[in-house]
mmCIF file of C-alpha atoms and ligand atoms in Angstrom:
data_model
loop_
_atom_site.group_PDB
_atom_site.id
_atom_site.type_symbol
_atom_site.label_atom_id
_atom_site.label_comp_id
_atom_site.label_asym_id
_atom_site.label_seq_id
_atom_site.Cartn_x
_atom_site.Cartn_y
_atom_site.Cartn_z
ATOM 1 C CA UNK A 1062 118.113 87.787 108.044
ATOM 2 C CA UNK A 1063 115.442 85.141 108.241
ATOM 3 C CA UNK A 1064 112.330 85.398 106.155
ATOM 4 C CA UNK A 1065 109.339 87.056 107.805
ATOM 5 C CA UNK A 1066 106.884 84.239 108.526
ATOM 6 C CA UNK A 1067 103.525 84.418 106.841
ATOM 7 C CA UNK A 1068 101.123 84.779 109.747
ATOM 8 C CA UNK A 1069 97.964 84.100 107.852
ATOM 9 C CA UNK A 1070 95.613 81.389 108.987
ATOM 10 C CA UNK A 1071 93.263 79.959 106.423
ATOM 11 C CA UNK A 1072 89.772 79.802 107.902
ATOM 12 C CA UNK A 1073 88.746 76.168 107.460
ATOM 13 C CA UNK A 1074 85.096 77.164 107.334
ATOM 14 C CA UNK A 1075 85.796 79.589 104.494
ATOM 15 C CA UNK A 1076 88.390 77.684 102.486
ATOM 16 C CA UNK A 1077 85.926 75.841 100.307
ATOM 17 C CA UNK A 1078 83.109 78.338 100.507
ATOM 18 C CA UNK A 1079 82.242 80.524 97.542
ATOM 19 C CA UNK A 1080 83.643 84.018 97.426
ATOM 20 C CA UNK A 1081 81.388 86.526 99.198
ATOM 21 C CA UNK A 1082 78.956 88.187 96.818
ATOM 22 C CA UNK A 1083 79.141 91.627 98.414
ATOM 23 C CA UNK A 1084 81.464 93.856 100.409
ATOM 24 C CA UNK A 1085 85.103 94.656 99.581
ATOM 25 C CA UNK A 1086 87.401 92.432 97.506
ATOM 26 C CA UNK A 1087 88.666 90.139 100.215
ATOM 27 C CA UNK A 1088 90.527 86.831 100.166
ATOM 28 C CA UNK A 1089 90.211 83.820 102.475
ATOM 29 C CA UNK A 1090 92.851 85.312 104.779
ATOM 30 C CA UNK A 1091 91.094 88.604 105.313
ATOM 31 C CA UNK A 1092 93.327 90.660 103.014
ATOM 32 C CA UNK A 1093 91.254 93.455 101.450
ATOM 33 C CA UNK A 1094 92.444 94.377 97.949
ATOM 34 C CA UNK A 1095 92.859 98.039 97.019
ATOM 35 C CA UNK A 1096 95.485 98.015 94.257
ATOM 36 C CA UNK A 1097 95.075 96.832 90.657
ATOM 37 C CA UNK A 1098 98.188 96.595 88.468
ATOM 38 C CA UNK A 1099 97.210 96.876 84.827
ATOM 39 C CA UNK A 1100 99.671 95.673 82.218
ATOM 40 C CA UNK A 1101 99.103 97.639 79.024
ATOM 41 C CA UNK A 1102 101.421 95.640 76.763
ATOM 42 C CA UNK A 1103 104.015 92.879 76.908
ATOM 43 C CA UNK A 1104 106.223 94.746 74.442
ATOM 44 C CA UNK A 1105 109.169 96.859 75.523
ATOM 45 C CA UNK A 1106 111.807 99.283 74.289
ATOM 46 C CA UNK A 1107 114.448 97.472 76.402
ATOM 47 C CA UNK A 1108 115.424 93.834 76.939
ATOM 48 C CA UNK A 1109 116.524 93.729 80.597
ATOM 49 C CA UNK A 1110 118.265 90.409 81.193
ATOM 50 C CA UNK A 1111 116.259 89.620 84.359
ATOM 51 C CA UNK A 1112 112.951 90.166 82.572
ATOM 52 C CA UNK A 1113 113.073 89.291 78.869
ATOM 53 C CA UNK A 1114 115.120 87.138 76.527
ATOM 54 C CA UNK A 1115 117.303 88.893 73.975
ATOM 55 C CA UNK A 1116 115.473 87.289 71.084
ATOM 56 C CA UNK A 1117 112.739 84.775 70.430
ATOM 57 C CA UNK A 1118 110.183 86.182 72.851
ATOM 58 C CA UNK A 1119 106.693 84.959 72.060
ATOM 59 C CA UNK A 1120 104.600 88.134 71.928
ATOM 60 C CA UNK A 1121 100.937 88.261 72.791
ATOM 61 C CA UNK A 1122 98.796 88.422 69.642
ATOM 62 C CA UNK A 1123 97.861 92.042 68.920
ATOM 63 C CA UNK A 1124 94.140 91.285 68.752
ATOM 64 C CA UNK A 1125 94.304 89.739 72.230
ATOM 65 C CA UNK A 1126 95.492 92.991 73.844
ATOM 66 C CA UNK A 1127 92.675 94.737 75.704
ATOM 67 C CA UNK A 1128 91.522 98.064 74.273
ATOM 68 C CA UNK A 1129 90.958 101.278 76.190
ATOM 69 C CA UNK A 1130 87.237 100.716 76.652
ATOM 70 C CA UNK A 1131 87.729 97.132 77.867
ATOM 71 C CA UNK A 1132 90.342 98.240 80.396
ATOM 72 C CA UNK A 1133 88.102 101.046 81.592
ATOM 73 C CA UNK A 1134 85.182 98.657 82.048
ATOM 74 C CA UNK A 1135 87.143 96.273 84.270
ATOM 75 C CA UNK A 1136 88.648 99.193 86.200
ATOM 76 C CA UNK A 1137 85.258 100.826 86.734
ATOM 77 C CA UNK A 1138 83.898 97.656 88.316
ATOM 78 C CA UNK A 1139 87.083 97.193 90.368
ATOM 79 C CA UNK A 1140 86.814 100.800 91.620
ATOM 80 C CA UNK A 1141 83.186 100.259 92.611
ATOM 81 C CA UNK A 1142 84.458 97.340 94.753
ATOM 82 C CA UNK A 1143 87.071 99.488 96.511
ATOM 83 C CA UNK A 1144 90.144 99.349 94.256
ATOM 84 C CA UNK A 1145 91.576 102.826 94.762
ATOM 85 C CA UNK A 1146 95.004 102.615 93.080
ATOM 86 C CA UNK A 1147 95.552 101.673 89.472
ATOM 87 C CA UNK A 1148 99.202 101.130 88.546
ATOM 88 C CA UNK A 1149 99.926 101.034 84.824
ATOM 89 C CA UNK A 1150 102.784 98.795 83.846
ATOM 90 C CA UNK A 1151 103.902 96.290 81.258
ATOM 91 C CA UNK A 1152 106.101 95.606 79.287
ATOM 92 C CA UNK A 1153 106.590 99.286 78.723
ATOM 93 C CA UNK A 1154 103.410 101.325 79.171
ATOM 94 C CA UNK A 1155 104.863 104.266 77.197
ATOM 95 C CA UNK A 1156 104.647 102.079 74.087
ATOM 96 C CA UNK A 1157 100.836 102.377 74.223
ATOM 97 C CA UNK A 1158 99.759 105.116 71.822
ATOM 98 C CA UNK A 1159 96.478 105.516 73.729
ATOM 99 C CA UNK A 1160 98.176 105.874 77.133
ATOM 100 C CA UNK A 1161 96.802 109.408 77.654
ATOM 101 C CA UNK A 1162 93.297 108.138 76.943
ATOM 102 C CA UNK A 1163 93.685 105.150 79.287
ATOM 103 C CA UNK A 1164 94.887 107.475 82.064
ATOM 104 C CA UNK A 1165 92.128 109.982 81.346
ATOM 105 C CA UNK A 1166 89.387 107.355 81.562
ATOM 106 C CA UNK A 1167 90.772 105.657 84.675
ATOM 107 C CA UNK A 1168 91.438 108.874 86.562
ATOM 108 C CA UNK A 1169 87.750 109.820 86.245
ATOM 109 C CA UNK A 1170 86.692 106.710 88.196
ATOM 110 C CA UNK A 1171 85.475 106.829 91.774
ATOM 111 C CA UNK A 1172 85.508 104.303 94.595
ATOM 112 C CA UNK A 1173 82.695 104.368 97.179
ATOM 113 C CA UNK A 1174 85.133 106.355 99.357
ATOM 114 C CA UNK A 1175 86.414 108.878 96.823
ATOM 115 C CA UNK A 1176 88.650 109.337 93.791
ATOM 116 C CA UNK A 1177 91.178 106.823 92.526
ATOM 117 C CA UNK A 1178 94.903 107.369 92.076
ATOM 118 C CA UNK A 1179 96.751 106.548 88.848
ATOM 119 C CA UNK A 1180 100.392 105.509 89.092
ATOM 120 C CA UNK A 1181 102.755 104.177 86.447
ATOM 121 C CA UNK A 1182 105.937 102.082 86.433
ATOM 122 C CA UNK A 1183 108.089 102.856 83.415
ATOM 123 C CA UNK A 1184 111.590 102.767 81.978
ATOM 124 C CA UNK A 1185 111.055 106.462 81.110
ATOM 125 C CA UNK A 1186 112.100 106.199 77.449
ATOM 126 C CA UNK A 1187 110.105 108.944 75.713
ATOM 127 C CA UNK A 1188 108.702 110.224 79.004
ATOM 128 C CA UNK A 1189 110.272 113.687 78.725
ATOM 129 C CA UNK A 1190 108.273 114.503 75.634
ATOM 130 C CA UNK A 1191 105.013 112.978 76.851
ATOM 131 C CA UNK A 1192 104.903 113.781 80.554
ATOM 132 C CA UNK A 1193 102.873 117.028 80.417
ATOM 133 C CA UNK A 1194 100.096 115.257 78.501
ATOM 134 C CA UNK A 1195 100.128 112.324 80.929
ATOM 135 C CA UNK A 1196 99.839 114.667 83.904
ATOM 136 C CA UNK A 1197 97.022 116.586 82.210
ATOM 137 C CA UNK A 1198 95.239 113.276 81.698
ATOM 138 C CA UNK A 1199 95.425 112.527 85.430
ATOM 139 C CA UNK A 1200 98.662 110.628 86.111
ATOM 140 C CA UNK A 1201 99.395 111.011 89.828
ATOM 141 C CA UNK A 1202 102.594 109.098 90.600
ATOM 142 C CA UNK A 1203 105.618 107.663 88.821
ATOM 143 C CA UNK A 1204 108.098 104.881 89.505
ATOM 144 C CA UNK A 1205 111.013 104.830 87.082
ATOM 145 C CA UNK A 1206 113.263 101.809 86.682
ATOM 146 C CA UNK A 1207 116.970 102.522 86.341
ATOM 147 C CA UNK A 1208 119.420 99.779 87.325
ATOM 148 C CA UNK A 1209 122.622 101.618 86.468
ATOM 149 C CA UNK A 1210 123.727 105.119 85.528
ATOM 150 C CA UNK A 1211 126.803 103.881 83.669
ATOM 151 C CA UNK A 1212 126.259 103.827 79.904
ATOM 152 C CA UNK A 1213 128.283 100.689 79.125
ATOM 153 C CA UNK A 1214 126.557 98.705 81.860
ATOM 154 C CA UNK A 1215 123.191 99.982 80.804
ATOM 155 C CA UNK A 1216 123.746 98.692 77.259
ATOM 156 C CA UNK A 1217 124.859 95.283 78.526
ATOM 157 C CA UNK A 1218 122.034 94.960 81.009
ATOM 158 C CA UNK A 1219 119.190 96.185 78.798
ATOM 159 C CA UNK A 1220 120.721 95.186 75.439
ATOM 160 C CA UNK A 1221 119.848 98.666 74.191
ATOM 161 C CA UNK A 1222 121.929 101.854 74.101
ATOM 162 C CA UNK A 1223 119.218 104.106 75.610
ATOM 163 C CA UNK A 1224 120.585 105.437 78.930
ATOM 164 C CA UNK A 1225 120.440 109.013 77.595
ATOM 165 C CA UNK A 1226 116.703 108.683 76.938
ATOM 166 C CA UNK A 1227 116.105 107.211 80.404
ATOM 167 C CA UNK A 1228 118.047 110.042 82.067
ATOM 168 C CA UNK A 1229 116.073 112.633 80.078
ATOM 169 C CA UNK A 1230 112.857 111.013 81.323
ATOM 170 C CA UNK A 1231 114.072 111.031 84.931
ATOM 171 C CA UNK A 1232 115.059 114.690 84.635
ATOM 172 C CA UNK A 1233 111.612 115.600 83.292
ATOM 173 C CA UNK A 1234 109.908 113.643 86.064
ATOM 174 C CA UNK A 1235 112.061 115.244 88.742
ATOM 175 C CA UNK A 1236 111.119 118.706 87.459
ATOM 176 C CA UNK A 1237 107.414 117.839 87.323
ATOM 177 C CA UNK A 1238 104.693 118.092 89.936
ATOM 178 C CA UNK A 1239 104.599 114.308 90.428
ATOM 179 C CA UNK A 1240 105.900 113.552 93.895
ATOM 180 C CA UNK A 1241 107.233 111.527 95.541
ATOM 181 C CA UNK A 1242 109.228 110.263 92.549
ATOM 182 C CA UNK A 1243 110.594 106.753 93.070
ATOM 183 C CA UNK A 1244 113.467 105.153 91.186
ATOM 184 C CA UNK A 1245 113.687 101.346 91.157
ATOM 185 C CA UNK A 1246 116.738 99.161 90.585
ATOM 186 C CA UNK A 1247 117.092 95.397 90.673
ATOM 187 C CA UNK A 1248 120.313 94.696 92.587
ATOM 188 C CA UNK A 1249 122.477 92.189 90.710
ATOM 189 C CA UNK A 1250 125.724 90.551 91.682
ATOM 190 C CA UNK A 1251 128.641 91.469 89.469
ATOM 191 C CA UNK A 1252 126.385 93.783 87.451
ATOM 192 C CA UNK A 1253 125.491 96.809 89.577
ATOM 193 C CA UNK A 1254 126.160 95.762 93.185
ATOM 194 C CA UNK A 1255 129.187 98.086 93.333
ATOM 195 C CA UNK A 1256 126.989 101.020 92.289
ATOM 196 C CA UNK A 1257 124.202 100.924 94.850
ATOM 197 C CA UNK A 1258 125.326 103.944 96.880
ATOM 198 C CA UNK A 1259 125.912 105.936 93.656
ATOM 199 C CA UNK A 1260 122.345 105.168 92.612
ATOM 200 C CA UNK A 1261 121.059 106.408 95.962
ATOM 201 C CA UNK A 1262 123.048 109.638 95.549
ATOM 202 C CA UNK A 1263 121.722 110.003 91.998
ATOM 203 C CA UNK A 1264 118.159 109.683 93.324
ATOM 204 C CA UNK A 1265 118.820 112.244 96.069
ATOM 205 C CA UNK A 1266 120.187 114.646 93.452
ATOM 206 C CA UNK A 1267 116.898 114.293 91.568
ATOM 207 C CA UNK A 1268 114.678 114.698 94.627
ATOM 208 C CA UNK A 1269 113.654 111.036 94.377
ATOM 209 C CA UNK A 1270 113.682 107.956 96.598
ATOM 210 C CA UNK A 1271 115.890 105.068 95.411
ATOM 211 C CA UNK A 1272 114.411 101.615 95.969
ATOM 212 C CA UNK A 1273 116.285 98.370 95.463
ATOM 213 C CA UNK A 1274 114.427 95.230 94.435
ATOM 214 C CA UNK A 1275 115.669 91.728 95.166
ATOM 215 C CA UNK A 1276 115.808 89.822 91.901
ATOM 216 C CA UNK A 1277 112.917 87.388 91.593
ATOM 217 C CA UNK A 1278 112.523 84.203 89.522
ATOM 218 C CA UNK A 1279 110.452 85.857 86.804
ATOM 219 C CA UNK A 1280 112.803 86.118 83.840
ATOM 220 C CA UNK A 1281 111.499 84.627 80.633
ATOM 221 C CA UNK A 1282 114.734 82.642 80.256
ATOM 222 C CA UNK A 1283 114.315 80.982 83.699
ATOM 223 C CA UNK A 1284 117.937 81.775 84.598
ATOM 224 C CA UNK A 1285 117.325 83.086 88.148
ATOM 225 C CA UNK A 1286 119.799 81.669 90.630
ATOM 226 C CA UNK A 1287 119.197 82.081 94.361
ATOM 227 C CA UNK A 1288 122.898 81.745 95.126
ATOM 228 C CA UNK A 1289 123.678 84.762 92.938
ATOM 229 C CA UNK A 1290 120.888 87.110 93.956
ATOM 230 C CA UNK A 1291 121.838 90.148 96.053
ATOM 231 C CA UNK A 1292 119.898 90.059 99.325
ATOM 232 C CA UNK A 1293 118.298 92.857 101.330
ATOM 233 C CA UNK A 1294 121.004 92.488 103.997
ATOM 234 C CA UNK A 1295 123.794 92.789 101.437
ATOM 235 C CA UNK A 1296 122.164 95.922 99.998
ATOM 236 C CA UNK A 1297 121.935 97.489 103.462
ATOM 237 C CA UNK A 1298 125.533 96.516 104.230
ATOM 238 C CA UNK A 1299 126.745 98.246 101.058
ATOM 239 C CA UNK A 1300 124.778 101.436 101.810
ATOM 240 C CA UNK A 1301 125.916 101.487 105.452
ATOM 241 C CA UNK A 1302 129.442 102.152 104.195
ATOM 242 C CA UNK A 1303 128.293 105.622 103.073
ATOM 243 C CA UNK A 1304 125.352 106.503 105.369
ATOM 244 C CA UNK A 1305 124.041 105.725 108.805
ATOM 245 C CA UNK A 1306 120.745 103.918 108.189
ATOM 246 C CA UNK A 1307 117.764 104.213 110.524
ATOM 247 C CA UNK A 1308 114.681 102.087 109.858
ATOM 248 C CA UNK A 1309 111.544 104.122 109.155
ATOM 249 C CA UNK A 1310 108.576 102.569 111.034
ATOM 250 C CA UNK A 1311 105.018 102.360 109.719
ATOM 251 C CA UNK A 1312 105.466 100.500 106.443
ATOM 252 C CA UNK A 1313 101.810 99.364 106.344
ATOM 253 C CA UNK A 1314 101.073 97.224 103.286
ATOM 254 C CA UNK A 1315 103.836 98.792 101.166
ATOM 255 C CA UNK A 1316 106.269 96.372 99.486
ATOM 256 C CA UNK A 1317 109.293 98.516 100.385
ATOM 257 C CA UNK A 1318 110.894 98.866 103.795
ATOM 258 C CA UNK A 1319 112.537 102.288 104.169
ATOM 259 C CA UNK A 1320 115.631 103.602 105.927
ATOM 260 C CA UNK A 1321 116.562 107.203 106.705
ATOM 261 C CA UNK A 1322 120.022 108.307 105.555
ATOM 262 C CA UNK A 1323 122.214 110.047 108.170
ATOM 263 C CA UNK A 1324 119.082 111.231 109.995
ATOM 264 C CA UNK A 1325 118.148 113.431 107.031
ATOM 265 C CA UNK A 1326 114.844 113.648 105.141
ATOM 266 C CA UNK A 1327 116.289 111.355 102.454
ATOM 267 C CA UNK A 1328 115.321 107.699 102.534
ATOM 268 C CA UNK A 1329 116.134 104.527 100.643
ATOM 269 C CA UNK A 1330 113.762 101.600 100.146
ATOM 270 C CA UNK A 1331 114.330 97.860 99.773
ATOM 271 C CA UNK A 1332 111.762 95.476 98.308
ATOM 272 C CA UNK A 1333 112.861 92.125 99.687
ATOM 273 C CA UNK A 1334 110.356 89.831 97.999
ATOM 274 C CA UNK A 1335 112.628 86.800 98.333
ATOM 275 C CA UNK A 1336 114.364 87.055 101.718
ATOM 276 C CA UNK A 1337 111.646 88.977 103.609
ATOM 277 C CA UNK A 1338 108.340 88.389 101.811
ATOM 278 C CA UNK A 1339 105.494 90.766 102.576
ATOM 279 C CA UNK A 1340 102.638 88.559 101.320
ATOM 280 C CA UNK A 1341 100.792 88.855 104.634
ATOM 281 C CA UNK A 1342 99.942 92.489 103.870
ATOM 282 C CA UNK A 1343 99.460 92.131 100.112
ATOM 283 C CA UNK A 1344 96.535 94.106 98.700
ATOM 284 C CA UNK A 1345 97.479 93.768 95.029
ATOM 285 C CA UNK A 1346 95.839 92.003 92.114
ATOM 286 C CA UNK A 1347 96.830 92.074 88.440
ATOM 287 C CA UNK A 1348 95.283 92.359 84.994
ATOM 288 C CA UNK A 1349 97.491 91.210 82.121
ATOM 289 C CA UNK A 1350 97.468 92.958 78.756
ATOM 290 C CA UNK A 1351 95.515 90.024 77.285
ATOM 291 C CA UNK A 1352 92.742 90.129 79.843
ATOM 292 C CA UNK A 1353 93.799 87.586 82.468
ATOM 293 C CA UNK A 1354 93.282 88.366 86.138
ATOM 294 C CA UNK A 1355 96.123 87.119 88.361
ATOM 295 C CA UNK A 1356 95.958 87.172 92.136
ATOM 296 C CA UNK A 1357 99.760 87.030 92.560
ATOM 297 C CA UNK A 1358 102.912 87.753 90.529
ATOM 298 C CA UNK A 1359 103.848 84.113 91.062
ATOM 299 C CA UNK A 1360 100.462 82.597 90.434
ATOM 300 C CA UNK A 1361 100.274 79.592 88.138
ATOM 301 C CA UNK A 1362 96.614 80.077 87.358
ATOM 302 C CA UNK A 1363 94.720 82.933 85.718
ATOM 303 C CA UNK A 1364 91.093 84.028 85.473
ATOM 304 C CA UNK A 1365 90.109 84.813 81.898
ATOM 305 C CA UNK A 1366 88.043 87.973 81.419
ATOM 306 C CA UNK A 1367 88.053 87.789 77.625
ATOM 307 C CA UNK A 1368 84.978 85.554 77.145
ATOM 308 C CA UNK A 1369 83.035 87.977 79.353
ATOM 309 C CA UNK A 1370 84.423 91.156 77.775
ATOM 310 C CA UNK A 1371 84.112 89.974 74.188
ATOM 311 C CA UNK A 1372 81.243 87.509 74.521
ATOM 312 C CA UNK A 1373 78.492 89.757 75.815
ATOM 313 C CA UNK A 1374 79.048 89.087 79.542
ATOM 314 C CA UNK A 1375 77.559 91.428 82.117
ATOM 315 C CA UNK A 1376 79.195 93.694 84.692
ATOM 316 C CA UNK A 1377 77.975 91.228 87.320
ATOM 317 C CA UNK A 1378 79.981 88.487 85.555
ATOM 318 C CA UNK A 1379 83.108 90.656 85.766
ATOM 319 C CA UNK A 1380 82.496 91.345 89.456
ATOM 320 C CA UNK A 1381 82.027 87.644 90.095
ATOM 321 C CA UNK A 1382 85.310 86.818 88.343
ATOM 322 C CA UNK A 1383 87.203 89.489 90.329
ATOM 323 C CA UNK A 1384 85.773 88.146 93.575
ATOM 324 C CA UNK A 1385 86.620 84.530 92.732
ATOM 325 C CA UNK A 1386 90.144 85.426 91.590
ATOM 326 C CA UNK A 1387 90.947 87.227 94.834
ATOM 327 C CA UNK A 1388 89.215 84.618 96.982
ATOM 328 C CA UNK A 1389 91.501 81.923 95.555
ATOM 329 C CA UNK A 1390 94.693 83.798 96.428
ATOM 330 C CA UNK A 1391 97.227 81.685 98.303
ATOM 331 C CA UNK A 1392 98.762 82.914 101.577
ATOM 332 C CA UNK A 1393 102.187 83.516 100.028
ATOM 333 C CA UNK A 1394 104.309 83.156 96.914
ATOM 334 C CA UNK A 1395 106.347 80.158 98.146
ATOM 335 C CA UNK A 1396 109.536 81.180 96.267
ATOM 336 C CA UNK A 1397 111.394 79.745 99.226
ATOM 337 C CA UNK A 1398 109.591 76.405 99.036
ATOM 338 C CA UNK A 1399 111.379 73.514 97.292
ATOM 339 C CA UNK A 1400 108.206 72.823 95.309
ATOM 340 C CA UNK A 1401 108.109 76.395 93.903
ATOM 341 C CA UNK A 1402 107.262 76.513 90.214
ATOM 342 C CA UNK A 1403 108.190 79.632 88.254
ATOM 343 C CA UNK A 1404 105.190 81.033 86.348
ATOM 344 C CA UNK A 1405 105.170 80.344 82.612
ATOM 345 C CA UNK A 1406 104.902 84.045 81.763
ATOM 346 C CA UNK A 1407 107.925 86.311 82.092
ATOM 347 C CA UNK A 1408 107.663 89.534 84.119
ATOM 348 C CA UNK A 1409 107.073 91.600 80.960
ATOM 349 C CA UNK A 1410 103.932 89.573 80.192
ATOM 350 C CA UNK A 1411 102.622 89.546 83.767
ATOM 351 C CA UNK A 1412 103.094 93.223 84.544
ATOM 352 C CA UNK A 1413 105.576 94.124 87.279
HETATM 353 N N1 SAM B 1003 108.979 98.535 81.739
HETATM 354 C C1 SAM B 1003 108.617 99.124 82.966
HETATM 355 C C2 SAM B 1003 109.794 99.208 83.913
HETATM 356 O O1 SAM B 1003 110.792 98.558 83.663
HETATM 357 O O2 SAM B 1003 109.665 99.925 84.895
HETATM 358 C C3 SAM B 1003 107.461 98.449 83.668
HETATM 359 C C4 SAM B 1003 107.435 96.949 83.661
HETATM 360 S S1 SAM B 1003 108.731 96.151 84.574
HETATM 361 C C5 SAM B 1003 108.303 94.467 84.361
HETATM 362 C C6 SAM B 1003 108.276 96.565 86.236
HETATM 363 C C7 SAM B 1003 109.344 96.370 87.282
HETATM 364 O O3 SAM B 1003 109.611 94.991 87.398
HETATM 365 C C8 SAM B 1003 110.663 97.051 86.994
HETATM 366 O O4 SAM B 1003 111.021 97.856 88.099
HETATM 367 C C9 SAM B 1003 111.629 95.913 86.840
HETATM 368 O O5 SAM B 1003 112.914 96.235 87.299
HETATM 369 C C10 SAM B 1003 110.985 94.857 87.698
HETATM 370 N N2 SAM B 1003 111.406 93.494 87.363
HETATM 371 C C11 SAM B 1003 111.356 92.886 86.163
HETATM 372 N N3 SAM B 1003 111.831 91.618 86.243
HETATM 373 C C12 SAM B 1003 112.196 91.434 87.544
HETATM 374 C C13 SAM B 1003 112.756 90.337 88.275
HETATM 375 N N4 SAM B 1003 113.057 89.176 87.686
HETATM 376 N N5 SAM B 1003 112.984 90.516 89.594
HETATM 377 C C14 SAM B 1003 112.691 91.683 90.204
HETATM 378 N N6 SAM B 1003 112.156 92.746 89.571
HETATM 379 C C15 SAM B 1003 111.919 92.628 88.255
HETATM 380 FE FE1 SF4 B 1004 111.210 96.244 79.653
HETATM 381 FE FE2 SF4 B 1004 110.682 96.891 82.162
HETATM 382 FE FE3 SF4 B 1004 111.182 94.306 81.481
HETATM 383 FE FE4 SF4 B 1004 113.150 96.089 81.388
HETATM 384 S S1 SF4 B 1004 112.016 95.442 83.234
HETATM 385 S S2 SF4 B 1004 112.649 94.579 79.780
HETATM 386 S S3 SF4 B 1004 112.146 97.944 80.816
HETATM 387 S S4 SF4 B 1004 109.442 95.515 80.863
#
């Protein structure tokens, strides 16, 4: 499979112009942004090898982490500019004691076109106990990460013996009103690539959609190796041994491509960020836990909201920063370019 070409053309007349001062949050390539990923912490209850080092991680200073009111302020302005989905992530968002309050405040926001949706990506540890309160607060959708359902592998991969807690969280989510439930796994050679079909069956048994993610160069240890990553085509090949796969059309701007299994209602998704990038339809922007706006997972520059938030800046200053951040977005992530530079932050500190 060859990579999907990025069909964006930078408008020469706009490239060096200032970001527009009104209208939706648009970049120089015409991509309108509707999705803000908010990282609530860089800390985590697991230590997945592809995301964090086992030891020696440099944590963000506690006082630098944005508080509930600061997050709400940025989100309110983003919503007024058309951001309609807020995805809470991290690190592990369930480690935030004020998570219910964050969700409650964000879910009350409105875009010019209507209400916002609150989604969360989580490892599900502690979710079973907390889920009813999160739903009451306004949580609308859940993605749960589970790379293996084998206890010994789980301990090796996450360096923590917590598979039981994750499974309890998945069970609670599958019995809740939050649909569609999505389960995410990073496919890894020699780690879980013999378990992909079992994961799909596990998801089906829990009324969820399994989605496989190609491993990206975002680990804090900088150990990613292209030659070892499991590709979209290899994932599909492995699944085709158990099911007949039919591509589901109409992906829109979604990161995952989907396939129907044996013509049934069940589907599987693949997020092929490396071998089939979907940057051309990207509508996502990110806020790190320490108040940096990032226009791409792989960006090497950030836009610092802290002096505005903590230095008496106005809402107009925040809007201006959001507009400039998105305006400066590059056409694609360039992982496949020889000059690609992995961002200094690991995935846990960016917010996946
Ligand atoms: N702790 C939560 C979780 O694991 O779902 C939320 C944060 S985590 C950084 C968000 C997602 O990023 C997870 O699905 C995780 O598997 C994925 N991820 C982390 N590092 C990755 C990498 N190097 N390549 C691809 N996906 C990665
Ligand atoms: Fe934690 Fe999620 Fe990173 Fe795993 S992928 S270490 S659960 S932040």
